[in-house]
Each structure stands twice: as C-alpha cells, then as structure tokens.
mmCIF file with all atom_site columns, C-alpha atoms in Angstrom:
data_model
loop_
_atom_site.group_PDB
_atom_site.id
_atom_site.type_symbol
_atom_site.label_atom_id
_atom_site.label_alt_id
_atom_site.label_comp_id
_atom_site.label_asym_id
_atom_site.label_entity_id
_atom_site.label_seq_id
_atom_site.pdbx_PDB_ins_code
_atom_site.Cartn_x
_atom_site.Cartn_y
_atom_site.Cartn_z
_atom_site.occupancy
_atom_site.B_iso_or_equiv
_atom_site.pdbx_formal_charge
_atom_site.auth_seq_id
_atom_site.auth_comp_id
_atom_site.auth_asym_id
_atom_site.auth_atom_id
_atom_site.pdbx_PDB_model_num
ATOM 1   C CA . MET A 1 1   ? -0.363  -0.558  0.134   1.00 0.00 ? 1   MET A CA 1
ATOM 2   C CA . SER A 1 2   ? 1.347   3.240   -1.458  1.00 0.00 ? 2   SER A CA 1
ATOM 3   C CA . LEU A 1 3   ? 1.665   5.992   1.554   1.00 0.00 ? 3   LEU A CA 1
ATOM 4   C CA . VAL A 1 4   ? 0.630   9.830   0.723   1.00 0.00 ? 4   VAL A CA 1
ATOM 5   C CA . ARG A 1 5   ? 2.138   12.811  3.004   1.00 0.00 ? 5   ARG A CA 1
ATOM 6   C CA . LEU A 1 6   ? -0.216  15.039  4.238   1.00 0.00 ? 6   LEU A CA 1
ATOM 7   C CA . THR A 1 7   ? -0.127  18.757  5.708   1.00 0.00 ? 7   THR A CA 1
ATOM 8   C CA . ILE A 1 8   ? -2.624  20.601  8.214   1.00 0.00 ? 8   ILE A CA 1
ATOM 9   C CA . LYS A 1 9   ? -5.114  22.878  6.422   1.00 0.00 ? 9   LYS A CA 1
ATOM 10  C CA . GLY A 1 10  ? -6.715  24.006  9.543   1.00 0.00 ? 10  GLY A CA 1
ATOM 11  C CA . ILE A 1 11  ? -8.605  23.208  12.333  1.00 0.00 ? 11  ILE A CA 1
ATOM 12  C CA . SER A 1 12  ? -12.628 23.488  12.865  1.00 0.00 ? 12  SER A CA 1
ATOM 13  C CA . TYR A 1 13  ? -15.092 23.779  15.397  1.00 0.00 ? 13  TYR A CA 1
ATOM 14  C CA . SER A 1 14  ? -18.287 23.396  15.088  1.00 0.00 ? 14  SER A CA 1
ATOM 15  C CA . GLN A 1 15  ? -21.307 25.841  14.862  1.00 0.00 ? 15  GLN A CA 1
ATOM 16  C CA . THR A 1 16  ? -24.167 23.185  16.080  1.00 0.00 ? 16  THR A CA 1
ATOM 17  C CA . GLN A 1 17  ? -21.922 20.801  18.181  1.00 0.00 ? 17  GLN A CA 1
ATOM 18  C CA . ASN A 1 18  ? -20.332 22.136  21.359  1.00 0.00 ? 18  ASN A CA 1
ATOM 19  C CA . GLY A 1 19  ? -16.343 21.506  22.241  1.00 0.00 ? 19  GLY A CA 1
ATOM 20  C CA . ALA A 1 20  ? -16.686 20.070  18.734  1.00 0.00 ? 20  ALA A CA 1
ATOM 21  C CA . TYR A 1 21  ? -13.635 20.273  16.712  1.00 0.00 ? 21  TYR A CA 1
ATOM 22  C CA . ALA A 1 22  ? -12.612 18.603  12.792  1.00 0.00 ? 22  ALA A CA 1
ATOM 23  C CA . LEU A 1 23  ? -8.521  19.334  12.257  1.00 0.00 ? 23  LEU A CA 1
ATOM 24  C CA . LEU A 1 24  ? -8.369  19.061  8.028   1.00 0.00 ? 24  LEU A CA 1
ATOM 25  C CA . LEU A 1 25  ? -5.283  17.219  6.051   1.00 0.00 ? 25  LEU A CA 1
ATOM 26  C CA . SER A 1 26  ? -5.016  17.500  2.774   1.00 0.00 ? 26  SER A CA 1
ATOM 27  C CA . GLU A 1 27  ? -2.908  15.772  0.575   1.00 0.00 ? 27  GLU A CA 1
ATOM 28  C CA . VAL A 1 28  ? 0.547   17.887  -0.618  1.00 0.00 ? 28  VAL A CA 1
ATOM 29  C CA . ASP A 1 29  ? 0.178   16.241  -3.798  1.00 0.00 ? 29  ASP A CA 1
ATOM 30  C CA . GLY A 1 30  ? -3.419  15.825  -4.209  1.00 0.00 ? 30  GLY A CA 1
ATOM 31  C CA . GLU A 1 31  ? -6.667  17.711  -3.735  1.00 0.00 ? 31  GLU A CA 1
ATOM 32  C CA . LYS A 1 32  ? -8.221  15.493  -1.300  1.00 0.00 ? 32  LYS A CA 1
ATOM 33  C CA . GLN A 1 33  ? -8.668  16.311  2.459   1.00 0.00 ? 33  GLN A CA 1
ATOM 34  C CA . LEU A 1 34  ? -8.962  14.574  5.475   1.00 0.00 ? 34  LEU A CA 1
ATOM 35  C CA . PRO A 1 35  ? -11.565 15.379  8.289   1.00 0.00 ? 35  PRO A CA 1
ATOM 36  C CA . ILE A 1 36  ? -10.301 13.953  11.919  1.00 0.00 ? 36  ILE A CA 1
ATOM 37  C CA . VAL A 1 37  ? -12.431 14.831  15.067  1.00 0.00 ? 37  VAL A CA 1
ATOM 38  C CA . ILE A 1 38  ? -10.464 15.584  17.773  1.00 0.00 ? 38  ILE A CA 1
ATOM 39  C CA . GLY A 1 39  ? -11.364 17.401  21.890  1.00 0.00 ? 39  GLY A CA 1
ATOM 40  C CA . ALA A 1 40  ? -10.709 20.859  22.068  1.00 0.00 ? 40  ALA A CA 1
ATOM 41  C CA . PHE A 1 41  ? -7.507  19.853  24.727  1.00 0.00 ? 41  PHE A CA 1
ATOM 42  C CA . GLU A 1 42  ? -6.343  18.648  21.483  1.00 0.00 ? 42  GLU A CA 1
ATOM 43  C CA . ALA A 1 43  ? -7.094  21.035  19.420  1.00 0.00 ? 43  ALA A CA 1
ATOM 44  C CA . GLN A 1 44  ? -5.699  23.598  21.025  1.00 0.00 ? 44  GLN A CA 1
ATOM 45  C CA . SER A 1 45  ? -2.723  21.738  21.562  1.00 0.00 ? 45  SER A CA 1
ATOM 46  C CA . ILE A 1 46  ? -2.302  21.517  17.536  1.00 0.00 ? 46  ILE A CA 1
ATOM 47  C CA . ALA A 1 47  ? -3.242  25.156  17.015  1.00 0.00 ? 47  ALA A CA 1
ATOM 48  C CA . ILE A 1 48  ? -0.864  26.497  19.731  1.00 0.00 ? 48  ILE A CA 1
ATOM 49  C CA . ALA A 1 49  ? 2.301   24.372  17.486  1.00 0.00 ? 49  ALA A CA 1
ATOM 50  C CA . LEU A 1 50  ? 0.832   26.024  14.706  1.00 0.00 ? 50  LEU A CA 1
ATOM 51  C CA . GLU A 1 51  ? 0.787   29.665  16.128  1.00 0.00 ? 51  GLU A CA 1
ATOM 52  C CA . LYS A 1 52  ? 4.710   29.495  16.136  1.00 0.00 ? 52  LYS A CA 1
ATOM 53  C CA . ASP A 1 53  ? 4.466   33.556  17.807  1.00 0.00 ? 53  ASP A CA 1
ATOM 54  C CA . ILE A 1 54  ? 2.113   31.731  21.220  1.00 0.00 ? 54  ILE A CA 1
ATOM 55  C CA . LYS A 1 55  ? 3.905   30.874  23.966  1.00 0.00 ? 55  LYS A CA 1
ATOM 56  C CA . PRO A 1 56  ? 2.609   28.752  26.886  1.00 0.00 ? 56  PRO A CA 1
ATOM 57  C CA . PRO A 1 57  ? 3.800   30.158  30.390  1.00 0.00 ? 57  PRO A CA 1
ATOM 58  C CA . ARG A 1 58  ? 4.221   26.332  30.999  1.00 0.00 ? 58  ARG A CA 1
ATOM 59  C CA . PRO A 1 59  ? 4.956   23.565  28.690  1.00 0.00 ? 59  PRO A CA 1
ATOM 60  C CA . LEU A 1 60  ? 2.286   21.672  27.462  1.00 0.00 ? 60  LEU A CA 1
ATOM 61  C CA . THR A 1 61  ? 1.678   18.027  27.983  1.00 0.00 ? 61  THR A CA 1
ATOM 62  C CA . HIS A 1 62  ? 2.686   17.663  24.092  1.00 0.00 ? 62  HIS A CA 1
ATOM 63  C CA . ASP A 1 63  ? 5.917   19.531  25.353  1.00 0.00 ? 63  ASP A CA 1
ATOM 64  C CA . LEU A 1 64  ? 6.657   17.969  27.438  1.00 0.00 ? 64  LEU A CA 1
ATOM 65  C CA . PHE A 1 65  ? 6.904   14.768  25.751  1.00 0.00 ? 65  PHE A CA 1
ATOM 66  C CA . LYS A 1 66  ? 9.151   16.730  23.400  1.00 0.00 ? 66  LYS A CA 1
ATOM 67  C CA . SER A 1 67  ? 11.395  17.934  26.591  1.00 0.00 ? 67  SER A CA 1
ATOM 68  C CA . PHE A 1 68  ? 11.459  13.963  27.522  1.00 0.00 ? 68  PHE A CA 1
ATOM 69  C CA . ALA A 1 69  ? 12.059  13.036  24.088  1.00 0.00 ? 69  ALA A CA 1
ATOM 70  C CA . GLU A 1 70  ? 15.035  15.198  23.521  1.00 0.00 ? 70  GLU A CA 1
ATOM 71  C CA . ARG A 1 71  ? 17.086  14.335  26.671  1.00 0.00 ? 71  ARG A CA 1
ATOM 72  C CA . PHE A 1 72  ? 17.512  10.967  25.923  1.00 0.00 ? 72  PHE A CA 1
ATOM 73  C CA . SER A 1 73  ? 17.939  12.188  22.201  1.00 0.00 ? 73  SER A CA 1
ATOM 74  C CA . ILE A 1 74  ? 14.412  10.603  20.958  1.00 0.00 ? 74  ILE A CA 1
ATOM 75  C CA . ILE A 1 75  ? 13.301  11.880  17.534  1.00 0.00 ? 75  ILE A CA 1
ATOM 76  C CA . VAL A 1 76  ? 9.665   10.833  16.283  1.00 0.00 ? 76  VAL A CA 1
ATOM 77  C CA . LYS A 1 77  ? 10.856  10.860  12.333  1.00 0.00 ? 77  LYS A CA 1
ATOM 78  C CA . GLN A 1 78  ? 7.454   10.622  10.913  1.00 0.00 ? 78  GLN A CA 1
ATOM 79  C CA . VAL A 1 79  ? 3.857   9.477   11.852  1.00 0.00 ? 79  VAL A CA 1
ATOM 80  C CA . ILE A 1 80  ? 1.190   7.661   9.891   1.00 0.00 ? 80  ILE A CA 1
ATOM 81  C CA . ILE A 1 81  ? -2.334  7.302   10.283  1.00 0.00 ? 81  ILE A CA 1
ATOM 82  C CA . HIS A 1 82  ? -2.391  3.112   9.299   1.00 0.00 ? 82  HIS A CA 1
ATOM 83  C CA . LYS A 1 83  ? -6.209  2.872   10.597  1.00 0.00 ? 83  LYS A CA 1
ATOM 84  C CA . LEU A 1 84  ? -10.034 3.548   10.128  1.00 0.00 ? 84  LEU A CA 1
ATOM 85  C CA . VAL A 1 85  ? -12.514 1.500   11.866  1.00 0.00 ? 85  VAL A CA 1
ATOM 86  C CA . ASP A 1 86  ? -15.642 2.330   12.915  1.00 0.00 ? 86  ASP A CA 1
ATOM 87  C CA . GLY A 1 87  ? -15.006 6.467   12.247  1.00 0.00 ? 87  GLY A CA 1
ATOM 88  C CA . VAL A 1 88  ? -11.889 6.306   14.679  1.00 0.00 ? 88  VAL A CA 1
ATOM 89  C CA . PHE A 1 89  ? -8.334  7.065   12.902  1.00 0.00 ? 89  PHE A CA 1
ATOM 90  C CA . TYR A 1 90  ? -5.537  4.788   14.430  1.00 0.00 ? 90  TYR A CA 1
ATOM 91  C CA . SER A 1 91  ? -1.851  6.186   14.280  1.00 0.00 ? 91  SER A CA 1
ATOM 92  C CA . SER A 1 92  ? 1.523   5.588   14.914  1.00 0.00 ? 92  SER A CA 1
ATOM 93  C CA . LEU A 1 93  ? 4.588   6.942   16.104  1.00 0.00 ? 93  LEU A CA 1
ATOM 94  C CA . ILE A 1 94  ? 7.666   6.075   14.324  1.00 0.00 ? 94  ILE A CA 1
ATOM 95  C CA . CYS A 1 95  ? 10.405  6.886   15.858  1.00 0.00 ? 95  CYS A CA 1
ATOM 96  C CA . GLU A 1 96  ? 14.273  6.831   16.544  1.00 0.00 ? 96  GLU A CA 1
ATOM 97  C CA . ARG A 1 97  ? 17.333  6.518   19.553  1.00 0.00 ? 97  ARG A CA 1
ATOM 98  C CA . ASP A 1 98  ? 20.340  5.618   18.947  1.00 0.00 ? 98  ASP A CA 1
ATOM 99  C CA . LYS A 1 99  ? 19.635  4.302   15.165  1.00 0.00 ? 99  LYS A CA 1
ATOM 100 C CA . ILE A 1 100 ? 17.198  1.755   16.430  1.00 0.00 ? 100 ILE A CA 1
ATOM 101 C CA . GLU A 1 101 ? 13.654  2.637   14.926  1.00 0.00 ? 101 GLU A CA 1
ATOM 102 C CA . GLU A 1 102 ? 11.068  2.003   17.074  1.00 0.00 ? 102 GLU A CA 1
ATOM 103 C CA . ILE A 1 103 ? 6.536   2.589   16.965  1.00 0.00 ? 103 ILE A CA 1
ATOM 104 C CA . ILE A 1 104 ? 4.318   3.474   18.932  1.00 0.00 ? 104 ILE A CA 1
ATOM 105 C CA . ASP A 1 105 ? 0.209   3.153   18.986  1.00 0.00 ? 105 ASP A CA 1
ATOM 106 C CA . ALA A 1 106 ? -0.994  7.161   19.170  1.00 0.00 ? 106 ALA A CA 1
ATOM 107 C CA . ARG A 1 107 ? -4.102  8.805   19.236  1.00 0.00 ? 107 ARG A CA 1
ATOM 108 C CA . THR A 1 108 ? -3.785  10.997  15.453  1.00 0.00 ? 108 THR A CA 1
ATOM 109 C CA . SER A 1 109 ? -4.481  14.037  17.608  1.00 0.00 ? 109 SER A CA 1
ATOM 110 C CA . ASP A 1 110 ? -2.072  13.606  19.938  1.00 0.00 ? 110 ASP A CA 1
ATOM 111 C CA . ALA A 1 111 ? 0.512   12.035  16.916  1.00 0.00 ? 111 ALA A CA 1
ATOM 112 C CA . ILE A 1 112 ? -0.132  15.201  15.116  1.00 0.00 ? 112 ILE A CA 1
ATOM 113 C CA . ALA A 1 113 ? 0.218   17.079  17.851  1.00 0.00 ? 113 ALA A CA 1
ATOM 114 C CA . LEU A 1 114 ? 3.512   15.978  18.413  1.00 0.00 ? 114 LEU A CA 1
ATOM 115 C CA . ALA A 1 115 ? 4.666   15.605  14.281  1.00 0.00 ? 115 ALA A CA 1
ATOM 116 C CA . LEU A 1 116 ? 4.734   19.583  14.360  1.00 0.00 ? 116 LEU A CA 1
ATOM 117 C CA . ARG A 1 117 ? 7.292   19.741  17.661  1.00 0.00 ? 117 ARG A CA 1
ATOM 118 C CA . PHE A 1 118 ? 9.123   17.796  15.807  1.00 0.00 ? 118 PHE A CA 1
ATOM 119 C CA . ASN A 1 119 ? 8.617   19.097  12.777  1.00 0.00 ? 119 ASN A CA 1
ATOM 120 C CA . ALA A 1 120 ? 8.227   15.504  11.548  1.00 0.00 ? 120 ALA A CA 1
ATOM 121 C CA . PRO A 1 121 ? 5.886   14.494  8.273   1.00 0.00 ? 121 PRO A CA 1
ATOM 122 C CA . ILE A 1 122 ? 2.293   12.803  8.032   1.00 0.00 ? 122 ILE A CA 1
ATOM 123 C CA . PHE A 1 123 ? 1.230   10.410  6.562   1.00 0.00 ? 123 PHE A CA 1
ATOM 124 C CA . THR A 1 124 ? -1.598  7.615   5.542   1.00 0.00 ? 124 THR A CA 1
ATOM 125 C CA . TYR A 1 125 ? -2.338  5.255   3.454   1.00 0.00 ? 125 TYR A CA 1
ATOM 126 C CA . LYS A 1 126 ? -4.051  5.637   -0.058  1.00 0.00 ? 126 LYS A CA 1
ATOM 127 C CA . ASN A 1 127 ? -7.036  3.322   0.850   1.00 0.00 ? 127 ASN A CA 1
ATOM 128 C CA . ILE A 1 128 ? -7.590  5.604   3.674   1.00 0.00 ? 128 ILE A CA 1
ATOM 129 C CA . LEU A 1 129 ? -7.334  8.345   2.072   1.00 0.00 ? 129 LEU A CA 1
ATOM 130 C CA . ASP A 1 130 ? -9.723  6.309   -0.703  1.00 0.00 ? 130 ASP A CA 1
ATOM 131 C CA . LYS A 1 131 ? -12.272 6.365   1.776   1.00 0.00 ? 131 LYS A CA 1
ATOM 132 C CA . ALA A 1 132 ? -12.708 9.107   3.671   1.00 0.00 ? 132 ALA A CA 1
ATOM 133 C CA . GLY A 1 133 ? -11.495 11.661  2.272   1.00 0.00 ? 133 GLY A CA 1
ATOM 134 C CA . ILE A 1 134 ? -13.077 14.624  0.421   1.00 0.00 ? 134 ILE A CA 1
ATOM 135 C CA . PHE A 1 135 ? -12.506 15.926  -3.019  1.00 0.00 ? 135 PHE A CA 1
ATOM 136 C CA . LEU A 1 136 ? -13.174 19.093  -4.098  1.00 0.00 ? 136 LEU A CA 1
ATOM 137 C CA . LYS A 1 137 ? -12.238 20.337  -7.173  1.00 0.00 ? 137 LYS A CA 1
ATOM 138 C CA . SER A 1 138 ? -10.136 23.134  -7.283  1.00 0.00 ? 138 SER A CA 1
ATOM 139 C CA . ASN A 1 139 ? -10.738 25.989  -9.445  1.00 0.00 ? 139 ASN A CA 1
ATOM 140 C CA . GLU A 1 140 ? -9.593  29.560  -8.771  1.00 0.00 ? 140 GLU A CA 1
ATOM 141 C CA . ASN A 1 141 ? -10.923 31.390  -11.628 1.00 0.00 ? 141 ASN A CA 1
ATOM 142 C CA . THR A 1 142 ? -14.328 32.867  -10.079 1.00 0.00 ? 142 THR A CA 1
ATOM 143 C CA . THR A 1 143 ? -14.952 33.974  -6.414  1.00 0.00 ? 143 THR A CA 1
ATOM 144 C CA . GLU A 1 144 ? -18.057 32.209  -6.511  1.00 0.00 ? 144 GLU A CA 1
ATOM 145 C CA . VAL A 1 145 ? -16.907 29.174  -7.382  1.00 0.00 ? 145 VAL A CA 1
ATOM 146 C CA . GLU A 1 146 ? -14.686 29.567  -3.973  1.00 0.00 ? 146 GLU A CA 1
ATOM 147 C CA . LYS A 1 147 ? -17.182 30.535  -1.932  1.00 0.00 ? 147 LYS A CA 1
ATOM 148 C CA . ASP A 1 148 ? -19.088 27.335  -3.109  1.00 0.00 ? 148 ASP A CA 1
ATOM 149 C CA . LYS A 1 149 ? -16.079 24.955  -2.018  1.00 0.00 ? 149 LYS A CA 1
ATOM 150 C CA . ALA A 1 150 ? -15.856 25.898  1.162   1.00 0.00 ? 150 ALA A CA 1
ATOM 151 C CA . SER A 1 151 ? -19.304 26.103  2.279   1.00 0.00 ? 151 SER A CA 1
ATOM 152 C CA . ASN A 1 152 ? -19.182 22.593  0.696   1.00 0.00 ? 152 ASN A CA 1
ATOM 153 C CA . THR A 1 153 ? -16.587 22.029  2.935   1.00 0.00 ? 153 THR A CA 1
ATOM 154 C CA . GLU A 1 154 ? -18.245 23.896  6.542   1.00 0.00 ? 154 GLU A CA 1
ATOM 155 C CA . LEU A 1 155 ? -20.927 21.419  5.572   1.00 0.00 ? 155 LEU A CA 1
ATOM 156 C CA . ILE A 1 156 ? -18.826 18.388  5.081   1.00 0.00 ? 156 ILE A CA 1
ATOM 157 C CA . ILE A 1 157 ? -16.991 18.807  8.383   1.00 0.00 ? 157 ILE A CA 1
ATOM 158 C CA . GLU A 1 158 ? -20.471 19.319  10.222  1.00 0.00 ? 158 GLU A CA 1
ATOM 159 C CA . ASP A 1 159 ? -21.476 15.458  8.245   1.00 0.00 ? 159 ASP A CA 1
ATOM 160 C CA . VAL A 1 160 ? -17.951 14.451  9.798   1.00 0.00 ? 160 VAL A CA 1
ATOM 161 C CA . LEU A 1 161 ? -18.773 15.480  13.420  1.00 0.00 ? 161 LEU A CA 1
ATOM 162 C CA . LYS A 1 162 ? -22.133 14.717  13.216  1.00 0.00 ? 162 LYS A CA 1
ATOM 163 C CA . GLN A 1 163 ? -21.262 11.106  12.640  1.00 0.00 ? 163 GLN A CA 1
ATOM 164 C CA . SER A 1 164 ? -18.938 11.048  14.975  1.00 0.00 ? 164 SER A CA 1
ATOM 165 C CA . SER A 1 165 ? -20.591 12.076  17.429  1.00 0.00 ? 165 SER A CA 1
ATOM 166 C CA . GLU A 1 166 ? -23.616 9.456   16.710  1.00 0.00 ? 166 GLU A CA 1
ATOM 167 C CA . ILE A 1 167 ? -21.432 6.829   16.689  1.00 0.00 ? 167 ILE A CA 1
ATOM 168 C CA . THR A 1 168 ? -19.642 8.237   20.416  1.00 0.00 ? 168 THR A CA 1
ATOM 169 C CA . ASN A 1 169 ? -23.316 8.523   21.031  1.00 0.00 ? 169 ASN A CA 1
ATOM 170 C CA . LYS A 1 170 ? -24.716 4.768   20.195  1.00 0.00 ? 170 LYS A CA 1
ATOM 171 C CA . PRO A 1 171 ? -26.148 2.776   23.121  1.00 0.00 ? 171 PRO A CA 1
ATOM 172 C CA . ASP A 1 172 ? -23.398 0.542   24.162  1.00 0.00 ? 172 ASP A CA 1
ATOM 173 C CA . PRO A 1 173 ? -24.514 -3.485  23.411  1.00 0.00 ? 173 PRO A CA 1
ATOM 174 C CA . SER A 1 174 ? -22.194 -4.281  26.498  1.00 0.00 ? 174 SER A CA 1
ATOM 175 C CA . SER A 1 175 ? -24.508 -3.434  29.028  1.00 0.00 ? 175 SER A CA 1
ATOM 176 C CA . ASN A 1 176 ? -26.904 -6.011  28.273  1.00 0.00 ? 176 ASN A CA 1
ATOM 177 C CA . LYS A 1 177 ? -23.731 -8.665  29.033  1.00 0.00 ? 177 LYS A CA 1
ATOM 178 C CA . SER A 1 178 ? -23.159 -10.428 32.489  1.00 0.00 ? 178 SER A CA 1
ATOM 179 C CA . LEU A 1 179 ? -19.959 -9.940  33.748  1.00 0.00 ? 179 LEU A CA 1
ATOM 180 C CA . LYS A 1 180 ? -18.624 -12.893 33.294  1.00 0.00 ? 180 LYS A CA 1
ATOM 181 C CA . GLN A 1 181 ? -18.853 -12.424 29.197  1.00 0.00 ? 181 GLN A CA 1
ATOM 182 C CA . LEU A 1 182 ? -17.471 -8.396  29.668  1.00 0.00 ? 182 LEU A CA 1
ATOM 183 C CA . GLU A 1 183 ? -14.628 -10.551 31.506  1.00 0.00 ? 183 GLU A CA 1
ATOM 184 C CA . GLN A 1 184 ? -13.804 -12.812 28.865  1.00 0.00 ? 184 GLN A CA 1
ATOM 185 C CA . GLU A 1 185 ? -14.085 -10.118 25.891  1.00 0.00 ? 185 GLU A CA 1
ATOM 186 C CA . LEU A 1 186 ? -11.497 -7.461  28.135  1.00 0.00 ? 186 LEU A CA 1
ATOM 187 C CA . ASP A 1 187 ? -9.328  -10.826 27.892  1.00 0.00 ? 187 ASP A CA 1
ATOM 188 C CA . GLU A 1 188 ? -9.867  -10.991 24.225  1.00 0.00 ? 188 GLU A CA 1
ATOM 189 C CA . ALA A 1 189 ? -9.595  -7.011  23.881  1.00 0.00 ? 189 ALA A CA 1
ATOM 190 C CA . VAL A 1 190 ? -6.127  -6.757  25.423  1.00 0.00 ? 190 VAL A CA 1
ATOM 191 C CA . ASN A 1 191 ? -4.505  -9.777  23.927  1.00 0.00 ? 191 ASN A CA 1
ATOM 192 C CA . ASN A 1 192 ? -5.895  -8.540  20.563  1.00 0.00 ? 192 ASN A CA 1
ATOM 193 C CA . GLU A 1 193 ? -3.807  -5.409  21.502  1.00 0.00 ? 193 GLU A CA 1
ATOM 194 C CA . ASP A 1 194 ? -7.356  -3.410  20.893  1.00 0.00 ? 194 ASP A CA 1
ATOM 195 C CA . TYR A 1 195 ? -6.339  -1.169  23.771  1.00 0.00 ? 195 TYR A CA 1
ATOM 196 C CA . GLU A 1 196 ? -9.489  1.611   23.219  1.00 0.00 ? 196 GLU A CA 1
ATOM 197 C CA . LYS A 1 197 ? -12.435 -1.729  23.776  1.00 0.00 ? 197 LYS A CA 1
ATOM 198 C CA . ALA A 1 198 ? -10.692 -2.646  26.270  1.00 0.00 ? 198 ALA A CA 1
ATOM 199 C CA . ALA A 1 199 ? -10.959 0.929   28.264  1.00 0.00 ? 199 ALA A CA 1
ATOM 200 C CA . ARG A 1 200 ? -14.384 0.710   27.831  1.00 0.00 ? 200 ARG A CA 1
ATOM 201 C CA . LEU A 1 201 ? -15.054 -2.990  29.183  1.00 0.00 ? 201 LEU A CA 1
ATOM 202 C CA . ARG A 1 202 ? -12.617 -1.913  31.858  1.00 0.00 ? 202 ARG A CA 1
ATOM 203 C CA . ASP A 1 203 ? -15.016 1.100   32.334  1.00 0.00 ? 203 ASP A CA 1
ATOM 204 C CA . GLU A 1 204 ? -18.438 -0.654  31.962  1.00 0.00 ? 204 GLU A CA 1
ATOM 205 C CA . ILE A 1 205 ? -16.574 -3.921  34.646  1.00 0.00 ? 205 ILE A CA 1
ATOM 206 C CA . SER A 1 206 ? -16.381 -1.728  37.297  1.00 0.00 ? 206 SER A CA 1
ATOM 207 C CA . LYS A 1 207 ? -19.365 0.273   37.408  1.00 0.00 ? 207 LYS A CA 1
ATOM 208 C CA . ARG A 1 208 ? -20.716 -3.270  37.695  1.00 0.00 ? 208 ARG A CA 1
ATOM 209 C CA . LYS A 1 209 ? -18.568 -3.699  41.269  1.00 0.00 ? 209 LYS A CA 1
#
C-alpha cells in the first residue's frame, strides 16, 4: 500500500456541536482533504504549535513529551495514520534513538500535535484517503466557486462531526452482557491489543462492581 503525505490545512470548530473540532488534513500532491474529529485540548495544542509566536507560560503535555524525548535523544521521524475503523483513525509514531527505530501506537490527534513539534512529516495510506477523504475540485478563477467550495467543506465537516457524535452516543451493546462475558471480552481485547475496546469494557466492569 502506498503512502500519501499530508499537510495540515486548519482546524474547524463545529457551529452546531459544542466542544467538537475537526482537523483538516490535505494531501500534498493532490486535492483531497481528510477531516478528523479531535477534542478541545488536542485542538488547542495543535493550534498553539501551528502559531509559532504563541508560547504558553507552562509546557503543555505535548511540549513536555518533546522535552522528555529530546533529553533522552529520541526523535519522532514521522507519523502514519494507518487504520480507520468505525470512523476512528489509528496512528503510529515512528521514533528513533541510537539508530534504532521503534513504532509507538498513538491517538491521531496526539500524533499530529507531536509531529508539529518535531517537524515530522504526516502520512496516511492511499486506501484510507480514498475511503474517508473529501475531494473538492479546485478552480481559482471565480470567487463564487471558492465560496461554494468553502461552504461545501463546512457542510461536510458538520456531517463528519455529526457522524462521530452518533457513533460515540449510540447504545453500548456491552450493557446487556453478563459480568463474566465482559471479563472474557476484556481478556480477548487485551490479547488482540485493542486497547480502546479494553478501556470501555474495563469501565463497564468497574460500574458493575
């Protein structure tokens, strides 16, 4: 599978959903955009990294990670958005220390916040971009076309945010399962390294106990 390099186009705030943001990534050698729903904290961290003139009085979590990594000669070489499941993007940090490369799983929003701080390139696979990317035909000749394109982008972003909200708020099927079933599924999720599912199951088990 071929990799496609992405650049950050901007961050959009939802006009209809409080606290919802969409990070817009754009392919470097094309016209597709990839909208990714992120949280308010990550949106702030990415925005601060984009605005080079803004310096927070105390280091944010991603700034702390960078300082820690640099102290121990760890660099983030690149970020790869490698999987898309049920509207959730999965990413990896490709890191290096003493010429030894390591791959670290990360939330996409965290990975991009760190990529900015390390000046690391961001990639995704072509099949992910084909599946989730927005194609907007560019035409710089008329103002009306640009207005339509901007309006279309906003509508698509709102739709992406709405879909994400529906996925997040849909009924949890685990609520109808027994405690024993949940514990078995938790073991399976951990063995399969599906840590997001494991976290949800752990929370449900904690509620029952």
